[in-house]
């Protein structure tokens, strides 16, 4: 028995010597990503936002909903880094808690879109022509309705609130993932390794999960990152319209819609939530572009 | 020319519109519980809820409801607004014009910025201008549209007093006034379009510049100006038409927000009012008309593409 294990180990060592360490695609991509300056800037911004979201209770200097009517519309100062709003609430504390809302919405919505969209795209690309036609025409239909308008309509039907907003944002992004996954599958479905797996007796589910999916992951990972940017913008817009986060919970979009009437009195109320959205979304966009360059060296410019 | 493609493309557009009628119909069906109860609120009497159910046809079987709704849509009948009890259709027709005008002017603003920006950054790839354009387009795709709209109003309307902060004048009444009202919303929506298109135009142009026929044109000694205008640009234009099509969905998404911020009397603002008033028939009609507009614009672009590029044979 011991000798068999040794032989295996020796074979593996030999393979590594000849082919280099395993998973070189991901390792190379990681190296390229680390050298991509905008992507690293994006990652740094997002790390900061994630820390704000995860430890918000510990780092908020004030109660984000605590009002102080003697100290309204304060300018940024040592006590209130970003000033106070029309109820005398600390804007910095509300921005920190808002990060949690934005990331939660992004993660849930994009998970919905990724799971359903990728599954539909795999089925369309790998299945027969009729399956493909039905799925993709349905996606065309969803894509004909502007994403934000469809999300608004779905929230209108399901009822306003942050949970339904997450579902709505996720649903409208399903066609994007379906299209990307399908295109990737069509590119590889007739490759020899798929044929080989089939010849070895693998069923469709096994081929899809073990052979197709790993090979279409990179465009999907890129799209996940870019969709997170869209989801955060969409949540901000929905909350701005009063359909997302409900009072008194702070979200960046709601802070802008509530503060709208006071922007001329106290510009800070309008500046900081907007910058928070801008930088977070930009972080995801930069990271997504970096990932695209890193994972597909052929497309590099 | 192979006109079979044109016919196929028309049929596909019709199929999409048919599908949209189903999606739009489903808006009222996915309301949790009884839509009539949700619309009227918890204090309405059972009789009035029952009355509304009958008025909306909610007590009929699912498919009968859908086909009745579809039959109405085909005849241009979207039912009655719940709030005003007026027909939905006439309210929609008056909104199409302003929305379409805003969409087109936004697209023009976007192209006016993106075309030169994309071209120059491709021709001077790696230069300060290129980097500047990249940063600009990253900000453009990341900035919340409503925030940018509000900031523009504060700066250009309230502080500088240059342009009106909101409102609309029909172009037939006073073209100058129409222009002064449409500029800020069109710049807001156009900025996002410009950012998306700049990136695409840049890479379309880079693709063409490295093509063999451009190398050949250079090799035979043509002036760089001629190489770019007569060989590169002509071929890049075809891709640029596709690029406009790719961001129509995003453009109309942005318009919903912009119309609300600038009180523009278009379909987007009507949709949001319908949502806030729980006026489902009005919402359904609005979403349907917007989807038809997007489909028609996309159809137009695809056909334009077909006529511009004789090389492509569509199966």
Coordinates of C-alpha atoms in Angstrom, one line a residue:
Chain A
X1 CA 0.0 0.0 0.0
X2 CA 2.8 2.4 1.0
X3 CA 4.5 1.9 -2.3
X4 CA 1.3 2.7 -4.2
X5 CA 1.0 6.0 -2.3
X6 CA 4.7 6.7 -3.0
X7 CA 4.2 6.1 -6.7
X8 CA 1.3 8.5 -6.7
X9 CA 3.3 11.1 -4.9
X10 CA 6.2 10.7 -7.3
X11 CA 3.9 11.0 -10.3
X12 CA 2.5 14.2 -8.9
X13 CA 5.9 15.6 -8.3
X14 CA 7.0 14.7 -11.8
X15 CA 3.8 16.4 -13.2
X16 CA 4.5 19.5 -11.3
X17 CA 8.1 19.6 -12.4
X18 CA 7.0 19.3 -16.0
X19 CA 3.9 21.4 -16.0
X20 CA 4.5 23.8 -13.1
X21 CA 2.2 24.1 -10.1
X22 CA -1.5 23.3 -10.5
X23 CA -4.1 26.0 -11.0
X24 CA -1.8 28.3 -12.9
X25 CA -4.7 30.1 -14.6
X26 CA -6.0 31.4 -11.2
X27 CA -2.5 32.0 -9.9
X28 CA -1.5 34.0 -13.0
X29 CA -4.7 35.9 -12.9
X30 CA -4.1 36.7 -9.2
X31 CA -0.6 38.0 -10.0
X32 CA -2.0 40.2 -12.8
X33 CA -4.7 41.5 -10.6
X34 CA -2.2 42.5 -7.9
X35 CA -0.3 44.6 -10.5
X36 CA -3.5 46.2 -11.8
X37 CA -3.5 49.6 -10.0
X38 CA -7.1 50.7 -10.5
X39 CA -8.3 47.2 -9.3
X40 CA -6.2 47.5 -6.2
X41 CA -7.6 50.9 -5.6
X42 CA -11.1 49.4 -5.9
X43 CA -10.2 46.6 -3.6
X44 CA -8.9 49.0 -1.0
X45 CA -12.1 51.1 -1.1
X46 CA -14.2 48.0 -0.8
X47 CA -12.2 46.7 2.1
X48 CA -12.9 49.9 3.9
X49 CA -16.6 49.7 3.1
X50 CA -16.7 46.1 4.2
X51 CA -15.1 47.0 7.5
X52 CA -17.6 49.8 8.0
X53 CA -20.4 47.3 7.3
X54 CA -19.2 44.5 9.5
X55 CA -18.1 46.5 12.5
X56 CA -20.6 49.4 12.2
X57 CA -22.0 48.9 15.8
X58 CA -18.5 49.2 17.2
X59 CA -17.2 52.1 15.2
X60 CA -20.1 54.5 14.9
X61 CA -19.2 57.4 17.2
X62 CA -22.9 58.3 17.8
X63 CA -26.3 56.5 17.7
X64 CA -27.1 56.7 13.9
X65 CA -30.7 57.4 14.8
X66 CA -30.1 59.6 17.8
X67 CA -31.5 63.1 17.4
X68 CA -30.1 66.3 18.9
X69 CA -32.3 69.3 18.0
X70 CA -29.8 71.7 19.6
X71 CA -27.2 70.7 17.1
X72 CA -28.8 70.6 13.6
X73 CA -27.1 71.3 10.3
X74 CA -23.6 71.3 11.9
X75 CA -20.6 71.6 9.7
X76 CA -18.0 69.0 9.8
X77 CA -15.9 69.3 13.0
X78 CA -13.9 67.3 15.4
X79 CA -17.1 66.0 17.1
X80 CA -19.0 65.4 14.0
X81 CA -16.6 64.5 11.2
X82 CA -19.3 64.9 8.5
X83 CA -21.6 67.3 10.3
X84 CA -25.2 66.7 11.4
X85 CA -28.5 66.5 9.5
X86 CA -31.8 68.2 9.9
X87 CA -32.6 66.2 13.0
X88 CA -29.1 66.7 14.4
X89 CA -28.2 63.1 13.7
X90 CA -24.5 62.4 13.1
X91 CA -24.0 62.0 9.4
X92 CA -20.7 60.0 9.7
X93 CA -22.5 57.4 11.9
X94 CA -25.4 57.1 9.4
X95 CA -22.9 56.7 6.5
X96 CA -21.2 53.8 8.4
X97 CA -24.5 52.0 9.0
X98 CA -25.6 52.8 5.4
X99 CA -22.6 50.7 4.2
X100 CA -24.2 47.7 5.7
X101 CA -27.5 48.2 3.9
X102 CA -25.7 48.8 0.5
X103 CA -23.6 45.7 0.8
X104 CA -26.4 43.5 2.0
X105 CA -28.6 44.6 -0.9
X106 CA -25.8 44.1 -3.3
X107 CA -24.9 40.6 -2.1
X108 CA -28.5 39.3 -1.9
X109 CA -29.6 40.8 -5.2
X110 CA -26.5 39.7 -7.1
X111 CA -26.7 36.2 -5.6
X112 CA -30.3 35.9 -6.9
X113 CA -29.3 37.1 -10.3
X114 CA -26.2 34.9 -10.5
X115 CA -27.9 31.7 -9.3
X116 CA -30.9 31.9 -11.6
X117 CA -29.2 33.7 -14.5
X118 CA -26.3 31.3 -14.6
X119 CA -28.5 28.2 -14.3
X120 CA -30.7 29.4 -17.2
X121 CA -27.7 30.4 -19.3
X122 CA -26.1 27.0 -18.8
X123 CA -29.4 25.2 -19.7
X124 CA -29.8 27.4 -22.8
X125 CA -26.3 27.0 -24.0
X126 CA -26.0 23.3 -23.2
X127 CA -29.5 22.1 -23.9
X128 CA -31.2 21.5 -27.3
X129 CA -32.3 24.3 -29.6
X130 CA -35.9 24.5 -28.3
X131 CA -34.8 24.9 -24.7
X132 CA -32.3 27.6 -25.9
X133 CA -34.9 29.5 -27.9
X134 CA -37.5 29.5 -25.1
X135 CA -35.1 30.6 -22.4
X136 CA -33.3 33.2 -24.5
X137 CA -36.5 34.8 -25.9
X138 CA -37.9 35.0 -22.3
X139 CA -34.6 36.8 -21.4
X140 CA -35.1 39.2 -24.4
X141 CA -38.5 40.1 -23.1
X142 CA -37.2 40.9 -19.6
X143 CA -34.3 42.9 -21.2
X144 CA -36.8 45.0 -23.2
X145 CA -38.0 46.6 -20.0
X146 CA -35.5 49.1 -18.6
X147 CA -33.9 47.5 -15.5
X148 CA -34.7 50.2 -13.0
X149 CA -38.3 50.6 -14.3
X150 CA -38.9 46.8 -14.0
X151 CA -37.4 46.9 -10.5
X152 CA -39.7 49.7 -9.5
X153 CA -42.7 47.8 -10.9
X154 CA -41.8 44.6 -9.0
X155 CA -41.3 46.5 -5.7
X156 CA -44.6 48.2 -6.4
X157 CA -46.3 44.8 -6.7
X158 CA -44.5 43.0 -3.8
X159 CA -44.7 46.0 -1.5
X160 CA -42.0 48.5 -0.6
X161 CA -39.2 47.7 1.8
X162 CA -35.6 46.6 1.6
X163 CA -36.2 42.9 1.3
X164 CA -38.4 43.2 -1.8
X165 CA -36.0 45.7 -3.3
X166 CA -33.3 43.1 -3.1
X167 CA -35.5 40.5 -4.9
X168 CA -36.5 43.0 -7.5
X169 CA -33.0 44.1 -8.3
X170 CA -31.9 40.5 -8.5
X171 CA -34.7 39.5 -10.8
X172 CA -34.0 42.3 -13.3
X173 CA -30.3 41.2 -13.6
X174 CA -31.1 37.6 -14.4
X175 CA -31.0 38.1 -18.2
X176 CA -27.5 39.6 -18.1
X177 CA -26.1 36.5 -16.4
X178 CA -28.1 34.2 -18.6
X179 CA -26.6 35.8 -21.7
X180 CA -23.1 35.7 -20.4
X181 CA -23.2 32.1 -19.2
X182 CA -24.9 31.0 -22.4
X183 CA -22.2 32.7 -24.6
X184 CA -19.5 31.1 -22.6
X185 CA -21.0 27.6 -22.8
X186 CA -21.5 27.9 -26.5
X187 CA -17.8 28.6 -26.8
X188 CA -16.8 25.3 -25.2
X189 CA -19.7 22.8 -25.6
X190 CA -18.0 21.1 -28.5
X191 CA -14.5 21.0 -27.0
X192 CA -12.8 17.6 -26.7
X193 CA -12.7 17.5 -23.0
X194 CA -16.5 17.6 -22.9
X195 CA -16.7 14.9 -25.5
X196 CA -14.2 12.8 -23.5
X197 CA -16.3 13.2 -20.4
X198 CA -19.4 12.1 -22.3
X199 CA -17.5 9.1 -23.7
X200 CA -16.5 8.1 -20.2
X201 CA -20.3 7.9 -19.4
X202 CA -20.8 11.2 -17.5
X203 CA -24.3 12.4 -17.4
X204 CA -25.4 15.9 -18.3
X205 CA -25.6 17.2 -14.7
X206 CA -22.1 15.9 -14.0
X207 CA -20.7 17.4 -17.2
X208 CA -22.4 20.7 -16.5
X209 CA -21.2 20.9 -12.9
X210 CA -17.7 19.5 -13.2
X211 CA -16.6 20.4 -16.7
X212 CA -18.7 23.3 -18.1
X213 CA -19.2 25.4 -15.0
X214 CA -15.5 25.8 -14.0
X215 CA -14.7 26.8 -17.6
X216 CA -17.3 29.6 -17.7
X217 CA -16.5 31.0 -14.3
X218 CA -14.3 33.8 -15.3
X219 CA -16.8 35.9 -17.2
X220 CA -19.4 35.3 -14.5
X221 CA -17.0 36.4 -11.8
X222 CA -16.4 39.6 -13.7
X223 CA -20.1 40.2 -14.2
X224 CA -20.8 39.5 -10.4
X225 CA -18.4 42.4 -9.5
X226 CA -19.9 44.8 -12.1
X227 CA -23.5 43.8 -11.1
X228 CA -22.7 44.7 -7.4
X229 CA -22.0 48.2 -8.7
X230 CA -25.4 48.2 -10.5
X231 CA -27.2 46.8 -7.4
X232 CA -25.9 49.5 -5.1
X233 CA -26.9 52.2 -7.6
X234 CA -30.3 50.6 -8.0
X235 CA -30.9 50.4 -4.2
X236 CA -29.9 54.0 -3.8
X237 CA -32.4 55.0 -6.5
X238 CA -35.2 52.9 -5.1
X239 CA -34.5 54.3 -1.6
X240 CA -34.4 57.8 -3.1
X241 CA -37.9 57.1 -4.4
X242 CA -39.0 55.9 -1.0
X243 CA -39.4 52.2 -2.1
X244 CA -36.3 50.7 -0.5
X245 CA -35.0 51.2 3.1
X246 CA -37.8 52.5 5.3
X247 CA -37.4 55.2 8.0
X248 CA -35.7 55.6 10.4
X249 CA -33.0 53.2 9.1
X250 CA -30.3 55.1 7.2
X251 CA -29.3 54.1 3.7
X252 CA -27.3 56.3 1.4
X253 CA -30.0 56.7 -1.1
X254 CA -32.6 57.7 1.6
X255 CA -30.2 60.2 3.2
X256 CA -30.1 62.0 -0.2
X257 CA -33.8 61.9 -0.7
X258 CA -34.6 63.2 2.8
X259 CA -31.9 65.8 2.8
X260 CA -32.8 67.1 -0.7
X261 CA -34.7 70.1 0.6
X262 CA -31.8 71.1 2.9
X263 CA -28.9 70.8 0.4
X264 CA -28.7 74.6 0.0
X265 CA -28.7 75.2 3.7
X266 CA -26.2 72.5 4.5
X267 CA -24.4 71.2 1.5
X268 CA -22.7 68.5 3.6
X269 CA -25.9 66.6 3.9
X270 CA -25.9 66.1 0.1
X271 CA -22.2 65.6 -0.4
X272 CA -21.2 62.7 1.9
X273 CA -23.9 60.1 1.1
X274 CA -23.4 60.8 -2.6
X275 CA -19.6 60.4 -2.4
X276 CA -20.1 57.2 -0.4
X277 CA -22.3 55.7 -3.2
X278 CA -19.9 57.0 -5.9
X279 CA -16.8 55.5 -4.3
X280 CA -18.3 52.2 -3.5
X281 CA -19.7 51.8 -6.9
X282 CA -16.5 52.9 -8.5
X283 CA -14.6 50.4 -6.3
X284 CA -16.7 47.5 -7.8
X285 CA -16.3 48.9 -11.3
X286 CA -12.5 49.2 -11.0
X287 CA -12.2 45.7 -9.4
X288 CA -14.5 44.3 -12.1
X289 CA -12.4 45.8 -14.9
X290 CA -9.2 44.6 -13.3
X291 CA -10.6 41.1 -13.0
X292 CA -11.6 41.1 -16.6
X293 CA -8.1 42.1 -17.7
X294 CA -6.5 39.6 -15.3
X295 CA -8.7 36.6 -16.2
X296 CA -8.7 37.2 -20.0
X297 CA -5.2 38.3 -21.0
X298 CA -6.2 38.2 -24.6
X299 CA -8.5 41.2 -24.1
X300 CA -5.9 43.3 -22.4
X301 CA -5.5 46.8 -23.7
Chain B
X1 CA -29.7 42.0 -50.0
X2 CA -31.2 39.4 -47.9
X3 CA -34.5 40.7 -46.7
X4 CA -35.4 37.5 -44.9
X5 CA -33.4 39.0 -42.0
X6 CA -35.6 42.1 -41.9
X7 CA -38.7 40.0 -41.7
X8 CA -37.2 37.8 -39.0
X9 CA -36.1 40.7 -37.0
X10 CA -39.6 42.3 -37.2
X11 CA -41.2 39.0 -36.1
X12 CA -38.8 38.8 -33.2
X13 CA -39.7 42.3 -32.1
X14 CA -43.4 41.4 -32.2
X15 CA -42.7 38.3 -30.2
X16 CA -40.8 40.4 -27.6
X17 CA -43.7 42.8 -27.3
X18 CA -46.1 39.9 -26.9
X19 CA -43.9 38.6 -24.1
X20 CA -43.8 42.0 -22.5
X21 CA -47.6 42.0 -22.3
X22 CA -47.4 38.9 -20.2
X23 CA -44.7 40.3 -17.9
X24 CA -46.7 43.5 -17.4
X25 CA -49.9 41.6 -16.8
X26 CA -48.0 39.6 -14.1
X27 CA -47.3 42.8 -12.1
X28 CA -50.8 42.8 -10.7
X29 CA -50.7 39.0 -10.2
X30 CA -47.7 38.9 -8.0
X31 CA -49.2 41.3 -5.5
X32 CA -49.2 39.3 -2.3
X33 CA -52.7 38.4 -1.1
X34 CA -55.7 40.2 -2.6
X35 CA -54.6 43.1 -4.9
X36 CA -58.0 44.8 -4.4
X37 CA -57.5 44.8 -0.6
X38 CA -53.9 46.1 -1.0
X39 CA -55.1 48.9 -3.2
X40 CA -57.9 50.0 -1.0
X41 CA -56.1 49.5 2.3
X42 CA -57.1 47.7 5.6
X43 CA -60.1 49.9 6.5
X44 CA -62.1 49.5 3.2
X45 CA -65.3 47.6 3.5
X46 CA -65.6 44.1 2.1
X47 CA -68.2 45.2 -0.4
X48 CA -65.9 47.9 -1.9
X49 CA -63.1 45.4 -2.1
X50 CA -65.4 42.9 -3.8
X51 CA -66.5 45.7 -6.1
X52 CA -63.0 46.5 -7.1
X53 CA -62.2 42.9 -7.6
X54 CA -65.0 42.7 -10.2
X55 CA -64.0 46.0 -11.8
X56 CA -60.4 44.7 -12.2
X57 CA -61.6 41.3 -13.3
X58 CA -59.6 39.7 -10.5
X59 CA -62.4 37.1 -9.8
X60 CA -62.0 35.6 -13.3
X61 CA -59.7 32.6 -14.1
X62 CA -56.0 33.5 -14.7
X63 CA -55.9 33.0 -18.5
X64 CA -59.2 34.7 -19.1
X65 CA -57.8 37.7 -17.2
X66 CA -54.7 37.7 -19.3
X67 CA -56.5 37.4 -22.7
X68 CA -59.0 40.1 -21.7
X69 CA -56.1 42.4 -20.8
X70 CA -54.2 41.5 -24.1
X71 CA -57.3 42.1 -26.2
X72 CA -57.6 45.5 -24.6
X73 CA -53.9 46.3 -25.2
X74 CA -54.2 45.3 -28.9
X75 CA -57.0 47.9 -29.2
X76 CA -55.1 50.5 -27.3
X77 CA -57.2 50.1 -24.2
X78 CA -55.2 49.8 -20.9
X79 CA -58.2 50.0 -18.6
X80 CA -59.0 52.7 -16.2
X81 CA -56.8 54.5 -13.8
X82 CA -57.8 53.6 -10.2
X83 CA -57.2 57.0 -8.8
X84 CA -58.8 59.3 -11.4
X85 CA -61.2 56.7 -12.9
X86 CA -60.0 58.0 -16.3
X87 CA -58.9 55.9 -19.2
X88 CA -55.2 55.1 -18.9
X89 CA -54.4 55.2 -22.6
X90 CA -54.9 59.0 -23.3
X91 CA -52.7 59.7 -20.3
X92 CA -49.9 57.7 -21.8
X93 CA -50.1 59.2 -25.3
X94 CA -49.3 62.7 -24.0
X95 CA -46.3 61.4 -22.2
X96 CA -44.6 59.6 -25.1
X97 CA -43.5 62.9 -26.8
X98 CA -41.6 64.4 -23.8
X99 CA -40.0 61.1 -22.9
X100 CA -38.9 60.5 -26.5
X101 CA -37.5 64.0 -26.8
X102 CA -35.5 63.7 -23.6
X103 CA -34.2 60.3 -24.7
X104 CA -33.0 61.6 -28.1
X105 CA -31.4 64.8 -26.7
X106 CA -29.7 62.8 -24.0
X107 CA -28.3 60.4 -26.6
X108 CA -27.1 63.3 -28.7
X109 CA -25.4 64.8 -25.7
X110 CA -23.9 61.5 -24.9
X111 CA -22.6 61.0 -28.5
X112 CA -21.3 64.6 -28.7
X113 CA -19.1 63.8 -25.7
X114 CA -18.3 60.2 -26.3
X115 CA -17.4 60.3 -30.0
X116 CA -14.5 62.8 -29.8
X117 CA -13.5 61.5 -26.3
X118 CA -13.4 57.8 -27.5
X119 CA -11.7 58.6 -30.8
X120 CA -9.0 60.8 -29.3
X121 CA -8.2 58.3 -26.5
X122 CA -7.9 55.5 -29.0
X123 CA -5.6 57.5 -31.3
X124 CA -3.6 58.8 -28.4
X125 CA -3.8 55.6 -26.3
X126 CA -1.9 56.0 -23.1
X127 CA -1.7 59.8 -23.2
X128 CA -3.0 62.2 -20.5
X129 CA -6.2 62.7 -22.5
X130 CA -6.7 58.9 -22.7
X131 CA -6.3 58.6 -18.9
X132 CA -8.5 61.6 -18.3
X133 CA -11.3 60.1 -20.5
X134 CA -11.0 56.8 -18.6
X135 CA -11.3 58.4 -15.2
X136 CA -14.2 60.5 -16.5
X137 CA -16.1 57.5 -17.8
X138 CA -15.5 55.6 -14.6
X139 CA -17.1 58.4 -12.6
X140 CA -19.9 58.6 -15.1
X141 CA -20.9 54.9 -14.7
X142 CA -20.6 55.1 -10.9
X143 CA -22.3 58.3 -10.0
X144 CA -25.9 58.0 -8.8
X145 CA -28.0 59.8 -11.5
X146 CA -30.4 61.5 -9.1
X147 CA -27.5 62.9 -7.1
X148 CA -25.9 64.3 -10.1
X149 CA -29.2 65.9 -11.2
X150 CA -29.7 67.5 -7.8
X151 CA -26.1 68.9 -7.8
X152 CA -26.6 70.3 -11.3
X153 CA -29.8 72.0 -10.3
X154 CA -28.1 73.5 -7.2
X155 CA -25.2 74.8 -9.3
X156 CA -26.8 75.9 -12.5
X157 CA -30.3 76.8 -11.5
X158 CA -30.2 77.9 -7.8
X159 CA -26.8 79.4 -7.5
X160 CA -26.0 80.6 -11.1
X161 CA -29.5 81.1 -12.2
X162 CA -28.6 80.0 -15.8
X163 CA -31.2 77.3 -16.4
X164 CA -34.7 76.5 -15.0
X165 CA -34.5 73.8 -12.3
X166 CA -37.6 71.8 -13.6
X167 CA -40.6 71.9 -15.9
X168 CA -41.3 71.5 -19.6
X169 CA -42.4 73.7 -22.5
X170 CA -43.5 72.0 -25.7
X171 CA -41.1 72.6 -28.6
X172 CA -43.9 73.8 -30.8
X173 CA -44.8 76.6 -28.3
X174 CA -41.3 78.0 -27.7
X175 CA -38.3 76.2 -29.0
X176 CA -35.8 78.3 -27.0
X177 CA -37.7 77.7 -23.7
X178 CA -38.0 74.0 -24.6
X179 CA -34.2 73.9 -25.0
X180 CA -33.5 75.7 -21.7
X181 CA -35.7 73.2 -19.9
X182 CA -34.3 70.1 -21.6
X183 CA -30.6 70.9 -21.2
X184 CA -30.0 70.0 -17.5
X185 CA -32.0 66.7 -17.6
X186 CA -30.4 65.7 -20.9
X187 CA -26.9 66.5 -19.6
X188 CA -27.6 64.4 -16.5
X189 CA -28.8 61.3 -18.5
X190 CA -26.4 61.9 -21.3
X191 CA -23.4 61.9 -18.9
X192 CA -24.0 58.2 -18.1
X193 CA -24.5 57.4 -21.8
X194 CA -21.4 59.3 -22.7
X195 CA -19.4 57.3 -20.1
X196 CA -20.5 54.0 -21.4
X197 CA -20.1 54.9 -25.0
X198 CA -16.7 56.5 -24.6
X199 CA -15.2 53.1 -23.4
X200 CA -16.9 51.2 -26.2
X201 CA -16.0 53.7 -28.9
X202 CA -12.4 53.7 -27.7
X203 CA -12.1 49.9 -28.0
X204 CA -14.0 49.7 -31.3
X205 CA -11.5 52.2 -32.7
X206 CA -8.5 50.4 -31.3
X207 CA -9.8 47.2 -32.9
X208 CA -10.0 48.8 -36.3
X209 CA -6.7 50.6 -36.0
X210 CA -4.9 47.3 -35.6
X211 CA -6.7 45.6 -38.5
X212 CA -4.8 44.5 -41.6
X213 CA -6.5 46.9 -44.0
X214 CA -5.4 49.9 -41.9
X215 CA -1.8 48.6 -42.0
X216 CA -2.1 48.2 -45.7
X217 CA -3.4 51.7 -46.1
X218 CA -0.5 53.0 -44.1
X219 CA 2.0 50.8 -46.0
X220 CA 0.9 52.2 -49.4
X221 CA 1.8 55.7 -48.1
X222 CA -1.6 57.3 -47.4
X223 CA -1.6 60.3 -45.2
X224 CA -2.5 59.4 -41.6
X225 CA -5.5 61.6 -41.9
X226 CA -6.8 59.7 -44.8
X227 CA -6.1 56.4 -43.2
X228 CA -8.1 57.3 -40.1
X229 CA -11.0 59.1 -41.9
X230 CA -11.5 56.8 -44.9
X231 CA -10.4 53.4 -43.6
X232 CA -10.5 53.2 -39.8
X233 CA -13.5 55.5 -39.0
X234 CA -15.8 54.1 -41.7
X235 CA -15.4 50.6 -40.3
X236 CA -15.5 51.7 -36.7
X237 CA -18.8 53.5 -37.3
X238 CA -20.6 50.1 -37.9
X239 CA -19.6 49.0 -34.4
X240 CA -20.6 52.3 -32.9
X241 CA -24.1 51.8 -34.1
X242 CA -24.2 48.6 -32.2
X243 CA -22.8 50.4 -29.1
X244 CA -25.7 52.9 -29.2
X245 CA -28.1 49.9 -29.1
X246 CA -26.3 48.3 -26.2
X247 CA -27.0 51.1 -23.8
X248 CA -30.6 51.9 -24.8
X249 CA -31.8 49.9 -21.8
X250 CA -29.4 51.8 -19.5
X251 CA -30.5 55.1 -21.0
X252 CA -34.2 54.6 -20.4
X253 CA -33.4 53.3 -16.9
X254 CA -31.7 56.6 -16.2
X255 CA -34.5 58.6 -17.7
X256 CA -36.9 57.3 -15.1
X257 CA -34.8 58.9 -12.4
X258 CA -34.0 62.1 -14.4
X259 CA -37.7 62.7 -15.1
X260 CA -38.5 62.5 -11.4
X261 CA -35.7 64.8 -10.3
X262 CA -36.5 67.4 -13.0
X263 CA -40.3 67.0 -12.9
X264 CA -40.3 66.2 -16.6
X265 CA -43.8 65.2 -17.7
X266 CA -42.7 61.9 -19.2
X267 CA -43.5 58.2 -18.8
X268 CA -40.9 57.6 -16.1
X269 CA -42.4 60.1 -13.8
X270 CA -45.9 58.8 -14.6
X271 CA -44.7 55.3 -13.6
X272 CA -43.4 56.5 -10.3
X273 CA -46.5 58.4 -9.5
X274 CA -48.5 55.3 -10.3
X275 CA -46.4 53.2 -8.0
X276 CA -46.7 55.7 -5.1
X277 CA -50.5 55.8 -5.6
X278 CA -50.8 52.0 -6.1
X279 CA -52.5 52.7 -9.4
X280 CA -51.6 49.3 -11.0
X281 CA -53.5 49.8 -14.3
X282 CA -51.7 53.1 -14.9
X283 CA -48.3 51.4 -13.9
X284 CA -48.9 48.5 -16.3
X285 CA -49.8 50.8 -19.2
X286 CA -46.7 52.9 -18.6
X287 CA -44.3 50.0 -18.3
X288 CA -45.7 48.5 -21.5
X289 CA -45.4 51.7 -23.5
X290 CA -41.8 52.2 -22.3
X291 CA -40.9 48.6 -23.3
X292 CA -42.4 49.1 -26.7
X293 CA -40.3 52.3 -27.2
X294 CA -37.1 50.4 -26.2
X295 CA -38.0 47.5 -28.5
X296 CA -38.7 49.9 -31.4
X297 CA -35.5 51.8 -30.9
X298 CA -33.5 48.6 -30.8
X299 CA -35.3 47.3 -33.9
X300 CA -34.4 50.5 -35.7
X301 CA -30.8 50.2 -34.7
X302 CA -30.5 46.6 -35.8
X303 CA -32.0 47.4 -39.2
X304 CA -29.7 50.3 -39.6
X305 CA -26.8 48.1 -38.8
X306 CA -28.0 45.6 -41.4
X307 CA -28.2 48.3 -44.1
X308 CA -24.9 49.8 -43.1
X309 CA -22.9 46.6 -43.2
X310 CA -23.4 44.7 -46.5
X311 CA -20.8 42.1 -45.4
X312 CA -23.0 40.4 -42.9
X313 CA -25.2 37.6 -44.0
X314 CA -27.8 36.7 -41.4
X315 CA -28.9 33.2 -41.2

